Coordinates of C-alpha atoms in Angstrom, one line a residue:
M181 CA -78.2 41.6 -28.7
N182 CA -82.0 42.3 -27.2
M183 CA -83.8 39.6 -25.7
R184 CA -85.6 38.0 -28.7
A185 CA -81.3 38.0 -29.8
M186 CA -80.6 36.2 -27.2
V187 CA -83.7 33.4 -27.5
L188 CA -83.4 32.4 -30.8
G189 CA -79.5 31.8 -30.9
L190 CA -79.9 30.0 -27.7
F191 CA -82.7 27.7 -29.2
F192 CA -81.0 27.4 -32.8
A193 CA -78.0 26.5 -30.7
L194 CA -79.6 23.7 -29.0
F195 CA -81.7 22.9 -32.0
W196 CA -78.6 22.8 -34.5
S197 CA -76.6 21.2 -32.1
S198 CA -79.7 18.2 -31.8
A199 CA -79.1 17.3 -34.8
F200 CA -76.0 14.8 -35.3
T201 CA -77.6 12.3 -33.1
S202 CA -81.0 11.7 -34.9
A203 CA -78.9 12.1 -38.4
R204 CA -76.9 9.3 -36.5
V205 CA -80.4 7.2 -35.8
I206 CA -80.8 7.6 -39.2
V207 CA -78.2 6.4 -41.1
A208 CA -78.2 3.2 -38.8
H209 CA -81.6 2.7 -41.0
A210 CA -81.5 3.5 -44.0
P211 CA -78.9 5.1 -46.8
P212 CA -78.2 9.3 -45.4
L213 CA -78.0 10.9 -48.8
G214 CA -81.2 8.7 -50.0
S215 CA -82.9 9.9 -46.5
L216 CA -81.7 13.5 -46.2
A217 CA -82.9 14.0 -49.6
L218 CA -86.6 13.4 -48.8
R219 CA -86.0 15.0 -45.5
F220 CA -85.3 18.0 -47.9
L221 CA -88.7 17.8 -49.8
V222 CA -90.6 17.5 -47.0
S223 CA -89.1 19.6 -45.6
G224 CA -88.6 21.8 -48.0
L225 CA -92.5 21.4 -49.9
I226 CA -93.9 22.5 -45.7
G227 CA -91.4 25.3 -45.9
V228 CA -92.4 27.1 -49.1
A229 CA -96.5 25.9 -48.3
L230 CA -95.9 28.1 -44.8
A231 CA -94.5 31.2 -46.7
R232 CA -97.5 30.8 -49.3
A233 CA -99.7 31.1 -46.4
L234 CA -98.3 33.9 -44.8
G235 CA -98.3 36.4 -48.1
E236 CA -94.5 35.3 -49.4
S237 CA -94.2 36.6 -52.7
W238 CA -92.4 33.6 -54.8
R239 CA -90.3 36.4 -57.0
L240 CA -86.6 36.8 -54.3
T241 CA -84.5 39.5 -56.0
R242 CA -81.9 38.2 -58.0
G243 CA -78.6 38.7 -55.4
Q244 CA -81.6 36.9 -52.9
W245 CA -82.0 33.5 -55.6
R246 CA -78.3 33.2 -56.3
A247 CA -77.3 33.1 -52.2
T248 CA -80.3 31.0 -51.7
V249 CA -78.6 28.4 -54.3
I250 CA -74.9 28.2 -53.0
F251 CA -76.9 27.9 -48.9
G252 CA -78.9 25.0 -51.0
V253 CA -75.8 23.0 -52.6
C254 CA -73.4 24.4 -49.7
Q255 CA -75.0 23.3 -46.3
N256 CA -77.9 21.1 -48.3
A257 CA -75.9 18.9 -50.0
L258 CA -72.2 18.9 -49.1
Y259 CA -72.5 19.4 -45.9
L260 CA -74.6 17.6 -44.1
G261 CA -74.3 15.5 -47.0
L262 CA -71.3 14.5 -46.5
F263 CA -71.4 14.5 -42.0
F264 CA -74.2 12.2 -43.0
V265 CA -72.3 9.7 -45.1
A266 CA -69.8 10.2 -42.1
M267 CA -71.4 9.4 -39.4
Q268 CA -72.0 5.6 -40.3
W269 CA -69.0 5.8 -39.1
I270 CA -68.4 8.3 -36.5
E271 CA -70.3 9.5 -33.3
A272 CA -72.9 12.2 -33.0
G273 CA -71.1 14.0 -30.2
L274 CA -67.5 13.7 -33.0
A275 CA -69.1 15.3 -36.0
S276 CA -71.1 18.1 -33.9
I277 CA -67.3 19.1 -32.4
M278 CA -65.5 19.7 -36.5
A279 CA -68.8 21.5 -37.8
S280 CA -68.9 24.0 -34.8
T281 CA -65.6 24.6 -35.9
M282 CA -67.0 26.7 -38.9
P283 CA -66.3 29.9 -37.2
L284 CA -63.4 29.8 -37.1
I285 CA -63.5 28.4 -41.0
V286 CA -64.8 31.9 -41.7
A287 CA -62.7 33.7 -39.5
L288 CA -59.9 32.6 -41.0
A289 CA -60.6 32.7 -44.3
N290 CA -61.6 36.2 -44.2
R291 CA -58.0 36.8 -43.5
V292 CA -56.4 34.6 -45.9
F293 CA -58.2 35.3 -49.1
L294 CA -59.5 38.6 -48.5
G295 CA -56.7 40.3 -46.3
E296 CA -59.0 41.3 -43.0
R297 CA -57.5 42.7 -40.0
L298 CA -57.9 40.0 -36.6
A299 CA -56.9 41.6 -33.7
P300 CA -55.1 39.8 -31.0
M301 CA -57.9 38.8 -29.2
A302 CA -59.8 36.8 -32.6
V303 CA -56.0 35.2 -33.3
L304 CA -55.7 34.2 -30.1
G305 CA -59.0 32.8 -30.1
L306 CA -58.4 31.0 -33.4
G307 CA -55.2 29.7 -32.2
L308 CA -57.2 27.9 -29.2
G309 CA -59.6 27.3 -31.5
F310 CA -57.9 24.8 -33.6
G311 CA -55.9 23.4 -31.3
G312 CA -59.8 22.5 -29.2
V313 CA -59.9 20.8 -32.4
I314 CA -56.4 19.0 -33.0
V315 CA -57.0 17.9 -29.0
I316 CA -60.2 16.2 -29.0
M317 CA -58.8 14.7 -32.7
S318 CA -56.1 13.3 -31.8
S319 CA -57.8 11.7 -29.0
R320 CA -60.2 10.1 -31.7
I321 CA -58.2 8.9 -34.1
S322 CA -55.7 7.2 -30.9
G323 CA -59.1 5.5 -29.9
G324 CA -60.4 4.4 -33.3
A325 CA -62.3 6.9 -35.1
D326 CA -62.6 6.5 -38.3
A327 CA -60.0 8.3 -40.4
V328 CA -62.7 9.2 -43.7
G329 CA -65.3 9.8 -41.5
L330 CA -63.5 12.9 -39.6
L331 CA -61.9 14.2 -44.0
L332 CA -65.5 14.6 -44.6
C333 CA -66.5 16.5 -42.0
V334 CA -63.4 18.6 -42.9
I335 CA -64.7 19.6 -46.4
G336 CA -68.2 19.1 -44.9
T337 CA -67.5 22.4 -42.5
L338 CA -65.9 24.1 -45.6
A339 CA -68.2 23.6 -47.5
L340 CA -70.9 25.2 -44.8
A341 CA -68.4 28.3 -44.0
V342 CA -68.9 29.0 -47.7
A343 CA -73.4 28.9 -47.0
T344 CA -72.4 30.8 -43.7
L345 CA -71.1 33.2 -45.9
S346 CA -74.2 34.3 -48.0
A347 CA -76.8 34.1 -45.5
R348 CA -76.9 37.5 -45.5
G349 CA -78.1 38.0 -49.3
A350 CA -80.0 35.5 -48.7
S351 CA -82.3 36.7 -46.6
S352 CA -81.8 40.4 -47.0
G353 CA -84.9 41.1 -49.2
G354 CA -86.8 39.6 -47.3
N355 CA -89.2 36.7 -47.5
V356 CA -87.3 34.6 -45.6
M357 CA -89.6 31.7 -45.1
M358 CA -90.2 30.9 -49.4
V359 CA -86.0 31.6 -48.6
V360 CA -85.7 28.2 -46.8
G361 CA -87.9 26.4 -49.0
L362 CA -86.6 26.5 -51.6
Q363 CA -83.4 26.1 -50.6
M364 CA -84.3 22.8 -48.1
L365 CA -86.0 21.5 -52.8
I366 CA -82.2 22.4 -54.1
G367 CA -80.8 20.2 -51.8
A368 CA -82.9 17.8 -52.1
V369 CA -82.4 18.2 -55.5
C370 CA -78.9 17.7 -55.5
L371 CA -78.9 14.4 -52.5
G372 CA -81.7 12.4 -54.9
V373 CA -79.8 11.9 -58.1
A374 CA -76.0 11.9 -55.6
S375 CA -78.4 9.5 -54.1
L376 CA -80.1 7.4 -57.3
V377 CA -76.0 7.3 -58.4
L378 CA -74.0 6.9 -55.4
E379 CA -76.6 3.9 -52.7
D380 CA -78.8 1.4 -52.8
P381 CA -81.5 1.5 -51.9
W382 CA -83.0 0.1 -48.9
V383 CA -84.4 0.7 -45.2
D384 CA -85.2 -1.2 -42.4
V385 CA -88.0 0.8 -40.4
T386 CA -88.5 2.0 -37.1
T387 CA -89.9 3.5 -34.4
G388 CA -86.6 4.9 -33.4
L389 CA -86.2 5.6 -37.9
V390 CA -89.7 7.2 -37.5
V391 CA -88.8 9.7 -34.9
A392 CA -85.3 10.7 -36.2
F393 CA -87.2 11.7 -38.8
V394 CA -90.1 13.3 -37.9
Y395 CA -88.2 15.8 -36.0
T396 CA -84.9 16.2 -37.7
T397 CA -87.1 17.4 -40.0
L398 CA -89.0 19.5 -38.7
V399 CA -86.8 21.2 -35.8
P400 CA -83.3 21.0 -36.5
G401 CA -83.7 21.3 -40.6
L402 CA -86.9 23.7 -41.1
L403 CA -87.2 25.5 -37.4
A404 CA -83.7 26.0 -37.0
T405 CA -82.5 26.9 -40.7
W406 CA -86.0 29.9 -40.1
I407 CA -84.1 30.2 -36.4
W408 CA -80.9 30.9 -38.5
F409 CA -81.8 32.8 -41.0
T410 CA -84.2 35.2 -39.3
L411 CA -81.0 36.4 -36.6
V412 CA -79.2 36.7 -40.2
N413 CA -80.8 39.9 -40.8
D414 CA -82.1 41.5 -37.5
I415 CA -78.5 41.1 -36.3
G416 CA -76.2 40.9 -38.7
A417 CA -74.0 37.2 -39.7
I418 CA -71.4 37.8 -37.5
R419 CA -73.6 38.5 -33.9
A420 CA -75.9 35.6 -35.2
S421 CA -72.6 33.8 -35.8
V422 CA -71.7 33.8 -32.0
F423 CA -74.3 31.7 -30.9
H424 CA -72.1 29.0 -32.8
F425 CA -69.2 29.1 -29.3
L426 CA -72.4 27.4 -27.5
N427 CA -72.7 24.1 -30.7
P428 CA -69.8 21.7 -28.5
F429 CA -71.3 21.5 -26.4
F430 CA -75.2 21.6 -27.7
G431 CA -74.1 18.5 -29.7
V432 CA -71.9 16.3 -27.2
L433 CA -74.5 16.8 -24.7
V434 CA -77.4 16.0 -26.5
A435 CA -75.5 13.1 -27.9
A436 CA -75.0 11.7 -24.8
V437 CA -78.4 11.8 -22.6
V438 CA -80.1 9.9 -26.2
L439 CA -77.3 8.4 -27.7
G440 CA -75.3 7.1 -24.4
E441 CA -71.9 8.9 -26.2
R442 CA -68.9 8.2 -24.0
I443 CA -67.9 11.6 -23.4
G444 CA -63.7 11.6 -22.0
T445 CA -61.6 14.2 -20.5
N446 CA -59.8 14.9 -23.6
D447 CA -63.1 15.7 -24.4
M448 CA -63.9 17.9 -22.1
I449 CA -60.8 20.3 -22.3
G450 CA -61.0 19.9 -25.8
V451 CA -64.8 20.6 -26.2
A452 CA -64.9 23.8 -23.8
I453 CA -60.9 25.1 -25.0
V454 CA -63.3 24.7 -28.5
A455 CA -65.6 27.3 -27.6
A456 CA -64.2 29.7 -26.1
G457 CA -61.9 30.4 -29.9
I458 CA -64.8 30.5 -31.2
L459 CA -66.4 32.9 -28.1
M460 CA -62.5 34.5 -28.8
V461 CA -62.9 35.0 -32.0
Q462 CA -66.4 36.0 -32.6
L463 CA -66.7 38.8 -29.4
S464 CA -64.4 40.0 -31.8
K465 CA -66.0 41.0 -34.3
A466 CA -68.6 42.0 -32.8
R467 CA -66.5 44.7 -31.5
K468 CA -64.9 45.8 -34.5
L469 CA -68.2 46.0 -35.5
A470 CA -69.5 47.8 -33.3
E471 CA -66.3 50.7 -33.5
G472 CA -66.9 50.5 -37.3

């Protein structure tokens, strides 16, 4: 893995993880689905405009369109939509930990549904990763964490795993920024319809809301997504997913610094275990890819 990929991966993990903190601020002042739909509308329009300015084409391959639609629905509408709703009741740090288990779910799905053989290190990593989640969840549930919010995060993470599996098809034909913009517009349409049906329109305009909305639109929304597609296109989904092991650390750290969320001993132990499990699974995959 070259230096460019390392730098992009570190920034991706930091930006991606920080989204949970800004989302926590947003849902305290506006409807979660409606605010997220507006975020994707703005990000998508900016992304498409940038793509056109860069000379990228509207003409995507059939595979790119299919993957872009799946990514827009599964990541933007389902994963982030469910997480935004859940963060009305659970803390940003906990949400980031739940989302970070996506590589573990992808590895398990490959084993169960595709019959992919896992190396001993990957099996151990899966066990560690899910064990770490159990440590954190048991501590948080006993401490009063909302069970419905946790369930929504679990469903959202499953949708994120599906989106991740489609990422290679979305970026392999070039036009990366165009793909980024279009999949956000797809998410905006889905979330906008859901908001009209399920939510009452209201907003409490504050400086914190404006700052959080602008930040989450431009940084985790547009920039982090572009970095992710670029990484997948450059080094492949398996190698790129290695950087997800940093998400639990960055997610909990940013939430603690910005929102003052408490970090308990069980949280620190669980985060370390989850991160170690993710890293073991992804390194095992990368080694298998290199040997194959």
